[in-house]
Short mmCIF file of C-alpha atoms in Angstrom, two decimals:
data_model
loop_
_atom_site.label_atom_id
_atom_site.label_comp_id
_atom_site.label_asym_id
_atom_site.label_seq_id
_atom_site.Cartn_x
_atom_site.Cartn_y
_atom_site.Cartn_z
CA UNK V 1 0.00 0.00 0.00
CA UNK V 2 1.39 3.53 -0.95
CA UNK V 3 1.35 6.10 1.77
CA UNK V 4 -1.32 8.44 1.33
CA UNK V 5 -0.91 11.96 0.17
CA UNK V 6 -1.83 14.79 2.52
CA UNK V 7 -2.14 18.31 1.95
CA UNK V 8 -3.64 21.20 3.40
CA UNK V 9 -7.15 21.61 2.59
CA UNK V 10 -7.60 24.59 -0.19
CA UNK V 11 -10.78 26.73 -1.48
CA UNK V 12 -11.25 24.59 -4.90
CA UNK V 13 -11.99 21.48 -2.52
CA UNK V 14 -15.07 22.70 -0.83
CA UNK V 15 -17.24 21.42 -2.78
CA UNK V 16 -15.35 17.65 -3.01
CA UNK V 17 -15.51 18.69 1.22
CA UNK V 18 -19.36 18.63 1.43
CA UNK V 19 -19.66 15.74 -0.66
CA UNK V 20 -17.76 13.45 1.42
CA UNK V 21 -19.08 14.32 4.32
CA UNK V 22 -22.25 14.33 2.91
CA UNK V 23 -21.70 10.59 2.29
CA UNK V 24 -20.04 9.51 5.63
CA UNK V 25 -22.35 11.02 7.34
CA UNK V 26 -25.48 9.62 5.81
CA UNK V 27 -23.70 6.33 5.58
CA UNK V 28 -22.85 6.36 8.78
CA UNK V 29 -25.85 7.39 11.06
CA UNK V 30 -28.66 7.04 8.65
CA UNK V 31 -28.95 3.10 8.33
CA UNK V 32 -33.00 2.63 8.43
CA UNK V 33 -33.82 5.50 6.04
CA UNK V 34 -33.52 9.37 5.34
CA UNK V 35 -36.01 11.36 6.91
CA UNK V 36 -36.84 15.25 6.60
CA UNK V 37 -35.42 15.74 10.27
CA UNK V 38 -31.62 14.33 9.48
CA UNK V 39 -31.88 15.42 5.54
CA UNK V 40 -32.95 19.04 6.03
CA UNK V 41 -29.65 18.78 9.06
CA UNK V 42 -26.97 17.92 6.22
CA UNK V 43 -28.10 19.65 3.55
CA UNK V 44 -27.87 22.75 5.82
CA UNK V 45 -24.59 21.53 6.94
CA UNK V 46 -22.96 19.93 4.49
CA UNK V 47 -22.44 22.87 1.74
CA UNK V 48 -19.54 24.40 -0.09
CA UNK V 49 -20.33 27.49 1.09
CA UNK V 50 -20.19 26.03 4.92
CA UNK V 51 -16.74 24.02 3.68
CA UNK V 52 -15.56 27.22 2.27
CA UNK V 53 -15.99 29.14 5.40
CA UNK V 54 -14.34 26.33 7.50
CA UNK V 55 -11.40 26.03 4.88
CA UNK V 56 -11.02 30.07 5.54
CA UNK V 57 -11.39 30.42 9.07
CA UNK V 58 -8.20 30.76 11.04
CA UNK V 59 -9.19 28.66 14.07
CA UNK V 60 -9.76 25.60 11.84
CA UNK V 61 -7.10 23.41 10.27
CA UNK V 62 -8.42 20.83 7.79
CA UNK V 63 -6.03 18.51 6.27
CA UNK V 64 -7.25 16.55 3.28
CA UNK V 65 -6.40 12.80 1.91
CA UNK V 66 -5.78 12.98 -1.95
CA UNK V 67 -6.07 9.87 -3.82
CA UNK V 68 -5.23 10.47 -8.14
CA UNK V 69 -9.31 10.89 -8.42
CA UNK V 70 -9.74 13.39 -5.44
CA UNK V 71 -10.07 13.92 -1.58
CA UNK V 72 -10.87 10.26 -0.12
CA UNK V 73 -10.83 11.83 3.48
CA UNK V 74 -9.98 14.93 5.68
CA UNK V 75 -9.66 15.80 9.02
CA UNK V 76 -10.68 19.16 10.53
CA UNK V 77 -9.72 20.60 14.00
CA UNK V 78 -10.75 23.16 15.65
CA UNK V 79 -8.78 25.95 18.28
CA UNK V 80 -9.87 27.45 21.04
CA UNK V 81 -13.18 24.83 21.31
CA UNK V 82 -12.87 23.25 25.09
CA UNK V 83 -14.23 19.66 25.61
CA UNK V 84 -17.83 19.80 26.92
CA UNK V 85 -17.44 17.62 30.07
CA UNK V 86 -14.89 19.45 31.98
CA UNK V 87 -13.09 22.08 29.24
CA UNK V 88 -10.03 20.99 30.03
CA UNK V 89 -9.08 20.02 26.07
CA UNK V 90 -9.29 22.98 23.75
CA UNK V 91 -8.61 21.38 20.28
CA UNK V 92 -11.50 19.64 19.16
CA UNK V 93 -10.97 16.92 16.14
CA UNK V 94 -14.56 18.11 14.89
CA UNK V 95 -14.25 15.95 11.97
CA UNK V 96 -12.71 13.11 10.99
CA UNK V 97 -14.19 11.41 7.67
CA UNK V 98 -13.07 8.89 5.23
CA UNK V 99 -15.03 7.51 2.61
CA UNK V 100 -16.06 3.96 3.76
CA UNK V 101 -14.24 2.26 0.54
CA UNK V 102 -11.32 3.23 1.41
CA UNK V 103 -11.27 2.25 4.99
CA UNK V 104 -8.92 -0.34 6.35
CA UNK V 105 -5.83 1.45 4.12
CA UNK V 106 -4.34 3.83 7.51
CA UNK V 107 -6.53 6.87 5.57
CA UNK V 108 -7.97 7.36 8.96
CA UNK V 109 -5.01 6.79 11.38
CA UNK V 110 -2.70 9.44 9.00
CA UNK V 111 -4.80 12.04 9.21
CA UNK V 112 -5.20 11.45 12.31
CA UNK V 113 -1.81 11.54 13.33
CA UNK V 114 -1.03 15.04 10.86
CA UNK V 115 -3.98 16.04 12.50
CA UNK V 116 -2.03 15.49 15.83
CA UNK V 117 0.95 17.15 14.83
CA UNK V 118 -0.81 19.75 13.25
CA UNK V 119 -2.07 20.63 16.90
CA UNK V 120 1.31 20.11 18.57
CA UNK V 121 2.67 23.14 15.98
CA UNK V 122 -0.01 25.14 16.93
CA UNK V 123 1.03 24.46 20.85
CA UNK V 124 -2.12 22.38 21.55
CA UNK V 125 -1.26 19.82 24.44
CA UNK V 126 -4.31 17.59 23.97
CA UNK V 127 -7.19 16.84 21.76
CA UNK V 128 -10.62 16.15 22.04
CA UNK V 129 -13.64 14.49 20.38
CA UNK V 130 -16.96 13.10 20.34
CA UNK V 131 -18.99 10.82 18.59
CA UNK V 132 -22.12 8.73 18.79
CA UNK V 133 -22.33 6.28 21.27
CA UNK V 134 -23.27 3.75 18.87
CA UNK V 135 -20.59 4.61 16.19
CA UNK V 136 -18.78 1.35 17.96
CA UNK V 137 -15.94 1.29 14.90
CA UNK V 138 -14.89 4.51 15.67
CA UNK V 139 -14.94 4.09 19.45
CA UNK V 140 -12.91 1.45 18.55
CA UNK V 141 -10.85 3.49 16.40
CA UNK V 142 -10.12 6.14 18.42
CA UNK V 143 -9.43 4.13 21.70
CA UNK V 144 -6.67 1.92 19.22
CA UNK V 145 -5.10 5.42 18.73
CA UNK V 146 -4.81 6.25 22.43
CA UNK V 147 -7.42 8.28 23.14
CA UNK V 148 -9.87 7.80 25.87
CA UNK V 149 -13.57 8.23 27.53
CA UNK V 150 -13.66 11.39 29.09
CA UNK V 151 -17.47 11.46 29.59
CA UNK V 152 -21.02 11.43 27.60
CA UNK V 153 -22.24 15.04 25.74
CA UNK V 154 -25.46 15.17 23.23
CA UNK V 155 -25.42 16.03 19.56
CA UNK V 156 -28.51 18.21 19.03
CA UNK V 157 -30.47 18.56 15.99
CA UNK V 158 -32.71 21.11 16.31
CA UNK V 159 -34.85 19.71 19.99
CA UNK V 160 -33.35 15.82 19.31
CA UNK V 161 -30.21 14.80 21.40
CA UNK V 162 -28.15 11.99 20.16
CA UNK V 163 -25.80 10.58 22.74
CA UNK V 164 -21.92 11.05 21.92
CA UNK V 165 -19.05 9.58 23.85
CA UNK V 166 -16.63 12.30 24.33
CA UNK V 167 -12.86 11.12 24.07
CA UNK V 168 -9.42 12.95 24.84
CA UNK V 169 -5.65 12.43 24.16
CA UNK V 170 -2.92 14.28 25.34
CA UNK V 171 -0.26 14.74 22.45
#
């Protein structure tokens, strides 16, 4: 397997940006069908415009996976964002999203890792994330990488809460 190739994320991948996650997500959380409550969420989310303003913002790093076709995966953290159980961790991994063919390749743990280093440049001592409490591959994931369970937040969507495990790792 050839190592993948990581770059900065730039403007002209904003779109490719809300297309992927656009699939992970859906992929991910919406196994027993799409309804107007989740797709009206990620359409609102999931936009170039929204990518484009994430790319641009100087708090945010994202760091995208290029395969010879396009972006296969990204990370994006963000500064100055403390952990919601005690606030201890300011640098949130807010996403962390590679296209489901192309797991099992280290697409994942290599972002995750420049994602880490990333962090460490910008003086960050730790990282935090969360994600759903039944997302049990990337529990997995993430507790193979070192991190651990900090505590239990909820994802909201408008008045729904979904349960997410929150997980931290100093770096």
């Amino acid at each position: 397997m050839t190592e993948p190739s990581l770059r900065p994320a730039k403007a002209s991948d904003a779109s490719s940006l809300a297309a992927l996650s656009l699939e992970v997500w859906i992929g991910t959380y919406l196994r027993q069908g799409i309804s107007a409550h989740f797709a009206d969420h990620v359409l609102a989310d999931f936009t170039t415009a929204r990518m484009l303003d994430r790319i641009k913002d100087e708090r945010q790093t994202l760091i995208v996976s290029q395969n010879r076709d396009g972006i296969d995966g990204y990370i994006r953290l963000l500064r100055d964002s403390p952990d919601p159980v005690a606030g201890d961790h300011q640098t949130e991994v807010a996403t962390l999203y590679v296209q489901p063919r192309h797991h099992g390749r280290g697409l994942g743990r290599a972002l995750l890792h420049a994602g880490m280093e990333a962090a460490r440049e910008d003086g960050a001592s730790s990282l935090w994330l969360s994600t759903n409490s039944e997302n049990t591959p990337a529990i997995a994931f993430y507790l193979a990488q070192g991190f651990s369970r900090i505590g239990i937040s909820d994802f909201r969507i408008d008045d729904q809460a979904y349960q997410n495990d929150v997980f931290a790792r100093g770096l």
